[in-house]
Amino acid sequence: MLQGTNLTKDFSVRLGLFRGNATLRAVDHVSLAIQPGETVALVGESGSGKSTLGRMLLGLIPQTSGALNYCGRDFASLQGDQARKFRADVQAVFQDTSASLNPRRRVGESVQAPLLFNRRLSAQQARIESAQLLERVGLDPKTFAARFPHQLSGGQRQRVGLARALASQPRFIIADEPVSALDVSVRAQILKLMQDLQAQEKLAYLFITHDLGVARLIANRVMVMYLGTVVEEGNAADVFAHPSHPYTVALTLAAPIPDPTRARPPRHLMGDIPSPLAPPSGCRFHPRCPFAQAICKTDAPPMREFEPGHLSACHFADQVRAPK
Ligand code: SF4
């Protein structure tokens, strides 16, 4: 449905008064394809480029190079009705719900806006359908339609965000850290709601998250990003059971264990993610990698396929890979 090939995004960054500008490559030759009805989790630490990739897929920022296709058509060539259809088909849900809802608009008005402008419903139809959408996301329209965003909890605002996204009858939702700011119990409710909506509407999700627990719960497929590149991807069950890149192993070990009686494993991820302004040579992960050897500092590892659909970019993936 949505396909990106060799997507790259550069930003020009001003370094200071006498130091001029530098190019920051936030996304570096990433290819991905999202199929109807599937959930792809894009995981990685903050600064890995996953949100920039999500914004490119939404058409919010243009790619520096690479191709983006929607339903077989070049994204850049979409115009008029086709561009409108893309904007309705592909919706976003963001982490910061207070910023994504207009603070001066009542909840009912916020949900009605896409019904009026994207679907061109009459005011009366929009009122009726917005009430139905609020009900679908678990909010009583009689109570919530007249409220302003600041009168809602974080979980309630995220439900409104979902109702707004659904108003355009989308086929694909890009959810950027949609539950990161929520309490654990509310997080579980929102994830369950998203799974239910997916089953009812045959939605596809791109789920951007730094939380592997969330990715494990919701994803069919996982892509792991590090410093703008994809270092591992595959079927979610395979990736979590047999991670084949040291970065994925480290993220897996760093994920919280929902069992207070089990000891935390030792810290596997050393130091912070390097600046994308000066990415390390060879394998970008080598300064933090416990498996690094001399070749890692000079030669960038290519993506290799270990089993159908499971790929990893590591010279020593065979040793890293957890046994079956
Ligand atoms: Fe670590 Fe080397 Fe593999 Fe990179 S290529 S992840 S540095 S072992």
Coordinates of C-alpha atoms and ligand atoms in Angstrom, one line a residue:
M1 CA 0.0 0.0 0.0
L2 CA 2.7 2.5 1.0
Q3 CA 6.2 1.9 -0.2
G4 CA 9.4 3.9 0.4
T5 CA 12.6 3.1 -1.5
N6 CA 16.0 4.4 -0.4
L7 CA 14.4 7.2 1.5
T8 CA 17.0 9.8 2.7
K9 CA 16.4 13.0 4.6
D10 CA 19.1 15.6 5.1
F11 CA 18.7 18.8 7.2
S12 CA 21.0 21.8 7.0
V13 CA 22.1 22.7 10.5
R14 CA 23.7 26.0 11.5
L15 CA 26.7 25.3 13.7
G16 CA 27.5 28.8 14.9
L17 CA 28.6 32.3 13.9
F18 CA 31.9 31.4 12.4
R19 CA 31.5 27.6 11.7
G20 CA 28.9 27.8 8.9
N21 CA 26.4 25.0 8.2
A22 CA 26.6 21.2 8.3
T23 CA 24.4 18.5 6.8
L24 CA 22.6 16.3 9.3
R25 CA 21.4 13.0 7.7
A26 CA 18.5 12.0 9.8
V27 CA 17.3 9.1 7.6
D28 CA 19.8 7.3 5.3
H29 CA 18.6 5.1 2.5
V30 CA 15.7 3.4 4.3
S31 CA 13.3 1.1 2.3
L32 CA 10.1 -0.2 3.6
A33 CA 6.7 -1.4 2.5
I34 CA 3.5 -1.4 4.5
Q35 CA 0.8 -3.9 3.5
P36 CA -2.9 -3.5 4.2
G37 CA -4.0 -4.6 7.6
E38 CA -0.5 -5.1 9.1
T39 CA 1.2 -3.4 12.0
V40 CA 4.8 -2.5 11.5
A41 CA 6.7 -1.3 14.6
L42 CA 9.6 1.1 14.0
V43 CA 11.7 0.9 17.1
G44 CA 14.9 2.6 18.3
E45 CA 16.2 5.2 20.7
S46 CA 15.4 8.8 20.5
G47 CA 17.5 10.3 17.7
S48 CA 17.4 7.2 15.5
G49 CA 15.4 8.9 12.8
K50 CA 12.1 7.0 13.2
S51 CA 9.9 10.1 13.7
T52 CA 11.6 11.8 10.7
L53 CA 10.8 8.7 8.6
G54 CA 7.2 8.8 9.8
R55 CA 6.8 12.4 8.8
M56 CA 8.2 11.7 5.4
L57 CA 5.6 8.9 5.0
L58 CA 2.9 11.3 6.0
G59 CA 4.0 13.8 3.4
L60 CA 4.7 16.4 6.1
I61 CA 8.3 16.8 5.0
P62 CA 9.8 16.0 1.6
Q63 CA 12.5 13.4 1.2
T64 CA 15.9 14.6 0.0
S65 CA 16.2 11.5 -2.2
G66 CA 14.5 8.2 -2.7
A67 CA 11.0 7.3 -3.9
L68 CA 7.7 7.1 -2.1
N69 CA 4.8 5.3 -3.7
Y70 CA 1.2 5.1 -2.5
C71 CA -1.0 2.4 -4.0
G72 CA 1.5 2.0 -6.9
R73 CA 1.6 5.8 -7.7
D74 CA 4.6 8.1 -7.2
F75 CA 3.7 10.2 -4.2
A76 CA 5.1 13.4 -5.8
S77 CA 2.7 13.0 -8.8
L78 CA -0.4 12.9 -6.6
Q79 CA -2.6 15.9 -7.2
G80 CA -6.2 17.1 -6.8
D81 CA -8.5 14.3 -5.8
Q82 CA -5.7 11.8 -5.5
A83 CA -3.7 14.0 -3.1
R84 CA -6.9 14.5 -1.1
K85 CA -7.5 10.8 -1.0
F86 CA -4.0 10.2 0.3
R87 CA -4.5 12.8 3.0
A88 CA -7.7 11.1 4.1
D89 CA -6.3 7.5 3.7
V90 CA -3.1 8.2 5.7
Q91 CA -3.7 9.6 9.2
A92 CA -1.5 10.3 12.2
V93 CA -1.7 10.0 15.9
F94 CA 0.9 11.7 17.9
Q95 CA 2.3 11.4 21.5
D96 CA 1.7 15.0 22.5
T97 CA -2.1 15.0 22.5
S98 CA -2.4 18.5 23.9
A99 CA -0.4 19.9 20.9
S100 CA -2.3 17.8 18.3
L101 CA -5.8 19.1 19.4
N102 CA -6.8 22.7 19.0
P103 CA -7.1 24.0 22.7
R104 CA -9.9 26.4 21.7
R105 CA -12.0 23.8 20.0
R106 CA -14.4 21.6 21.9
V107 CA -13.9 17.9 21.4
G108 CA -17.0 17.5 19.3
E109 CA -15.8 20.3 16.9
S110 CA -12.3 18.7 16.6
V111 CA -13.8 15.4 15.6
Q112 CA -16.3 17.1 13.2
A113 CA -13.5 19.0 11.3
P114 CA -12.3 16.1 9.2
L115 CA -15.9 15.0 8.6
L116 CA -16.7 18.5 7.2
F117 CA -13.5 19.1 5.3
N118 CA -12.3 15.7 4.2
R119 CA -15.5 13.9 3.8
R120 CA -17.7 16.9 3.0
L121 CA -20.6 15.8 5.2
S122 CA -23.3 18.3 6.1
A123 CA -23.1 19.9 9.6
Q124 CA -25.9 17.7 10.9
Q125 CA -24.3 14.5 9.5
A126 CA -20.9 15.5 10.9
R127 CA -22.5 16.0 14.4
I128 CA -24.2 12.6 14.3
E129 CA -21.1 10.8 13.0
S130 CA -18.7 12.6 15.5
A131 CA -20.9 11.3 18.3
Q132 CA -20.7 7.8 16.9
L133 CA -16.9 8.1 16.6
L134 CA -16.6 9.2 20.2
E135 CA -18.7 6.3 21.3
R136 CA -16.5 3.9 19.3
V137 CA -13.4 5.1 21.1
G138 CA -15.1 4.7 24.5
L139 CA -16.1 8.3 25.2
D140 CA -19.7 9.2 26.0
P141 CA -20.5 12.0 23.5
K142 CA -23.1 13.6 25.9
T143 CA -20.3 14.1 28.4
F144 CA -17.2 14.7 26.3
A145 CA -18.3 16.5 23.1
A146 CA -18.7 19.8 24.8
R147 CA -15.4 19.6 26.7
F148 CA -12.1 21.3 25.8
P149 CA -8.9 19.3 25.5
H150 CA -7.5 20.7 28.8
Q151 CA -10.6 19.2 30.6
L152 CA -9.5 15.7 29.6
S153 CA -7.0 13.2 30.9
G154 CA -4.1 12.1 28.7
G155 CA -5.8 8.8 27.9
Q156 CA -9.1 10.6 27.0
R157 CA -7.2 13.0 24.7
Q158 CA -5.6 10.1 22.9
R159 CA -9.0 8.6 22.4
V160 CA -10.2 11.9 20.9
G161 CA -7.0 11.8 18.6
L162 CA -8.0 8.3 17.5
A163 CA -11.6 9.4 16.8
R164 CA -10.3 12.3 14.8
A165 CA -8.0 10.0 12.8
L166 CA -10.9 7.6 12.1
A167 CA -13.2 10.4 11.0
S168 CA -11.4 10.4 7.6
Q169 CA -12.0 6.6 7.1
P170 CA -8.3 6.0 6.8
R171 CA -6.6 2.8 5.6
F172 CA -3.3 3.5 7.3
I173 CA -2.4 5.2 10.6
I174 CA 1.1 6.4 11.6
A175 CA 1.2 6.4 15.4
D176 CA 4.2 8.2 16.8
E177 CA 4.8 7.1 20.4
P178 CA 1.0 7.2 21.0
V179 CA 1.1 5.7 24.4
S180 CA 4.5 6.8 25.8
A181 CA 3.1 9.7 27.8
L182 CA 0.3 7.5 29.4
D183 CA 0.1 5.5 32.6
V184 CA 0.6 1.8 32.3
S185 CA -3.1 0.9 32.8
V186 CA -4.3 3.6 30.3
R187 CA -1.6 2.5 27.9
A188 CA -3.0 -1.0 27.8
Q189 CA -6.5 0.3 27.2
I190 CA -5.4 2.4 24.3
L191 CA -3.4 -0.4 22.7
K192 CA -6.4 -2.7 23.1
L193 CA -8.6 -0.1 21.5
M194 CA -6.2 0.3 18.6
Q195 CA -6.1 -3.4 18.0
D196 CA -9.9 -3.6 18.1
L197 CA -10.2 -0.7 15.6
Q198 CA -7.6 -2.4 13.4
A199 CA -9.7 -5.6 13.4
Q200 CA -12.9 -3.8 12.6
E201 CA -11.5 -1.4 10.0
K202 CA -8.7 -3.5 8.5
L203 CA -6.3 -0.7 9.2
A204 CA -2.6 -0.8 8.7
Y205 CA -0.4 0.8 11.4
L206 CA 3.1 2.1 11.5
F207 CA 3.8 2.2 15.2
I208 CA 6.8 4.3 16.1
T209 CA 8.0 3.5 19.6
H210 CA 11.2 3.3 21.7
D211 CA 9.4 0.7 23.9
L212 CA 10.0 -2.8 22.8
G213 CA 7.3 -4.1 25.2
V214 CA 4.7 -2.1 23.1
A215 CA 6.2 -3.3 19.9
R216 CA 6.1 -6.9 21.1
L217 CA 2.5 -6.6 22.0
I218 CA 1.1 -5.0 18.9
A219 CA 3.4 -5.6 15.9
N220 CA 3.4 -8.2 13.1
R221 CA 6.7 -6.9 11.8
V222 CA 9.5 -5.0 13.4
M223 CA 12.1 -2.6 11.9
V224 CA 14.9 -1.5 14.2
M225 CA 16.5 1.9 13.4
Y226 CA 19.9 3.2 14.6
L227 CA 21.3 6.5 13.6
G228 CA 19.1 6.9 10.5
T229 CA 19.5 3.3 9.2
V230 CA 17.6 0.1 9.6
V231 CA 19.8 -2.4 11.3
E232 CA 17.4 -5.3 11.6
E233 CA 13.9 -6.2 10.4
G234 CA 11.7 -9.1 10.3
N235 CA 8.6 -10.9 11.6
A236 CA 8.1 -9.7 15.1
A237 CA 8.1 -13.1 16.7
D238 CA 11.4 -14.0 15.0
V239 CA 13.1 -10.7 15.8
F240 CA 12.1 -10.9 19.5
A241 CA 12.9 -14.6 19.9
H242 CA 16.2 -14.5 17.8
P243 CA 17.5 -11.0 17.7
S244 CA 20.4 -10.9 15.2
H245 CA 21.9 -7.5 15.7
P246 CA 23.7 -6.4 18.9
Y247 CA 21.6 -3.3 19.0
T248 CA 18.4 -5.2 19.0
V249 CA 19.8 -7.6 21.7
A250 CA 20.7 -4.6 23.8
L251 CA 17.2 -3.0 23.4
T252 CA 15.6 -6.3 24.2
L253 CA 17.7 -6.7 27.4
A254 CA 17.0 -3.0 28.4
A255 CA 13.2 -3.5 28.1
P256 CA 11.4 -3.5 31.5
I257 CA 10.6 -7.0 32.9
P258 CA 7.0 -7.2 34.1
D259 CA 8.1 -9.5 37.0
P260 CA 9.5 -7.8 40.2
T261 CA 11.1 -11.2 41.3
R262 CA 13.4 -11.4 38.3
A263 CA 16.7 -9.6 38.4
R264 CA 17.5 -7.0 35.8
P265 CA 20.2 -8.1 33.3
P266 CA 23.4 -6.0 33.3
R267 CA 23.3 -2.9 31.1
H268 CA 24.2 -3.8 27.5
L269 CA 23.9 -0.5 25.8
M270 CA 27.0 1.5 26.4
G271 CA 27.0 5.3 26.2
D272 CA 24.6 7.6 24.3
I273 CA 23.7 7.5 20.6
P274 CA 26.4 9.5 18.7
S275 CA 25.6 12.7 16.9
P276 CA 24.1 12.2 13.4
L277 CA 26.3 15.2 12.4
A278 CA 29.4 12.9 12.7
P279 CA 28.2 9.3 12.5
P280 CA 30.9 6.7 13.3
S281 CA 32.8 5.1 10.4
G282 CA 32.1 1.5 9.3
C283 CA 29.3 0.1 11.4
R284 CA 27.6 3.1 13.1
F285 CA 27.0 1.0 16.2
H286 CA 30.7 0.0 16.7
P287 CA 31.5 2.5 19.6
R288 CA 28.7 1.0 21.7
C289 CA 28.9 -2.6 20.5
P290 CA 30.2 -5.3 22.9
F291 CA 30.9 -7.6 19.8
A292 CA 32.9 -5.0 17.8
Q293 CA 36.1 -6.1 16.0
A294 CA 38.6 -4.2 13.8
I295 CA 36.5 -4.7 10.6
C296 CA 33.5 -3.0 12.2
K297 CA 35.4 0.4 12.4
T298 CA 36.1 0.4 8.6
D299 CA 33.5 -1.6 6.8
A300 CA 29.8 -0.9 6.9
P301 CA 27.9 -4.2 7.2
P302 CA 25.4 -4.9 4.4
M303 CA 21.9 -6.2 5.2
R304 CA 21.8 -10.0 5.1
E305 CA 18.8 -12.3 5.1
F306 CA 19.0 -15.2 7.6
E307 CA 15.6 -16.6 7.0
P308 CA 12.8 -15.4 4.7
G309 CA 12.0 -11.8 5.7
H310 CA 14.5 -11.6 8.6
L311 CA 17.4 -9.4 7.9
S312 CA 20.3 -7.9 9.9
A313 CA 23.2 -5.6 9.2
C314 CA 26.0 -7.0 11.3
H315 CA 29.3 -8.7 10.3
F316 CA 29.0 -11.1 13.1
A317 CA 25.2 -11.7 13.1
D318 CA 25.8 -15.5 13.1
Q319 CA 27.5 -15.3 16.5
V320 CA 25.1 -12.7 17.9
R321 CA 21.9 -14.5 16.8
A322 CA 20.1 -16.2 19.6
P323 CA 19.9 -20.0 18.9
K324 CA 16.6 -21.5 17.8
Ligands
SF4_1 FE1 28.7 -4.7 16.4 FE2 30.4 -5.1 14.4 FE3 28.0 -6.1 14.2 FE4 28.4 -3.5 14.1 S1 29.1 -5.0 12.6 S2 26.8 -4.5 15.2 S3 30.0 -3.2 15.5 S4 29.6 -6.7 15.7

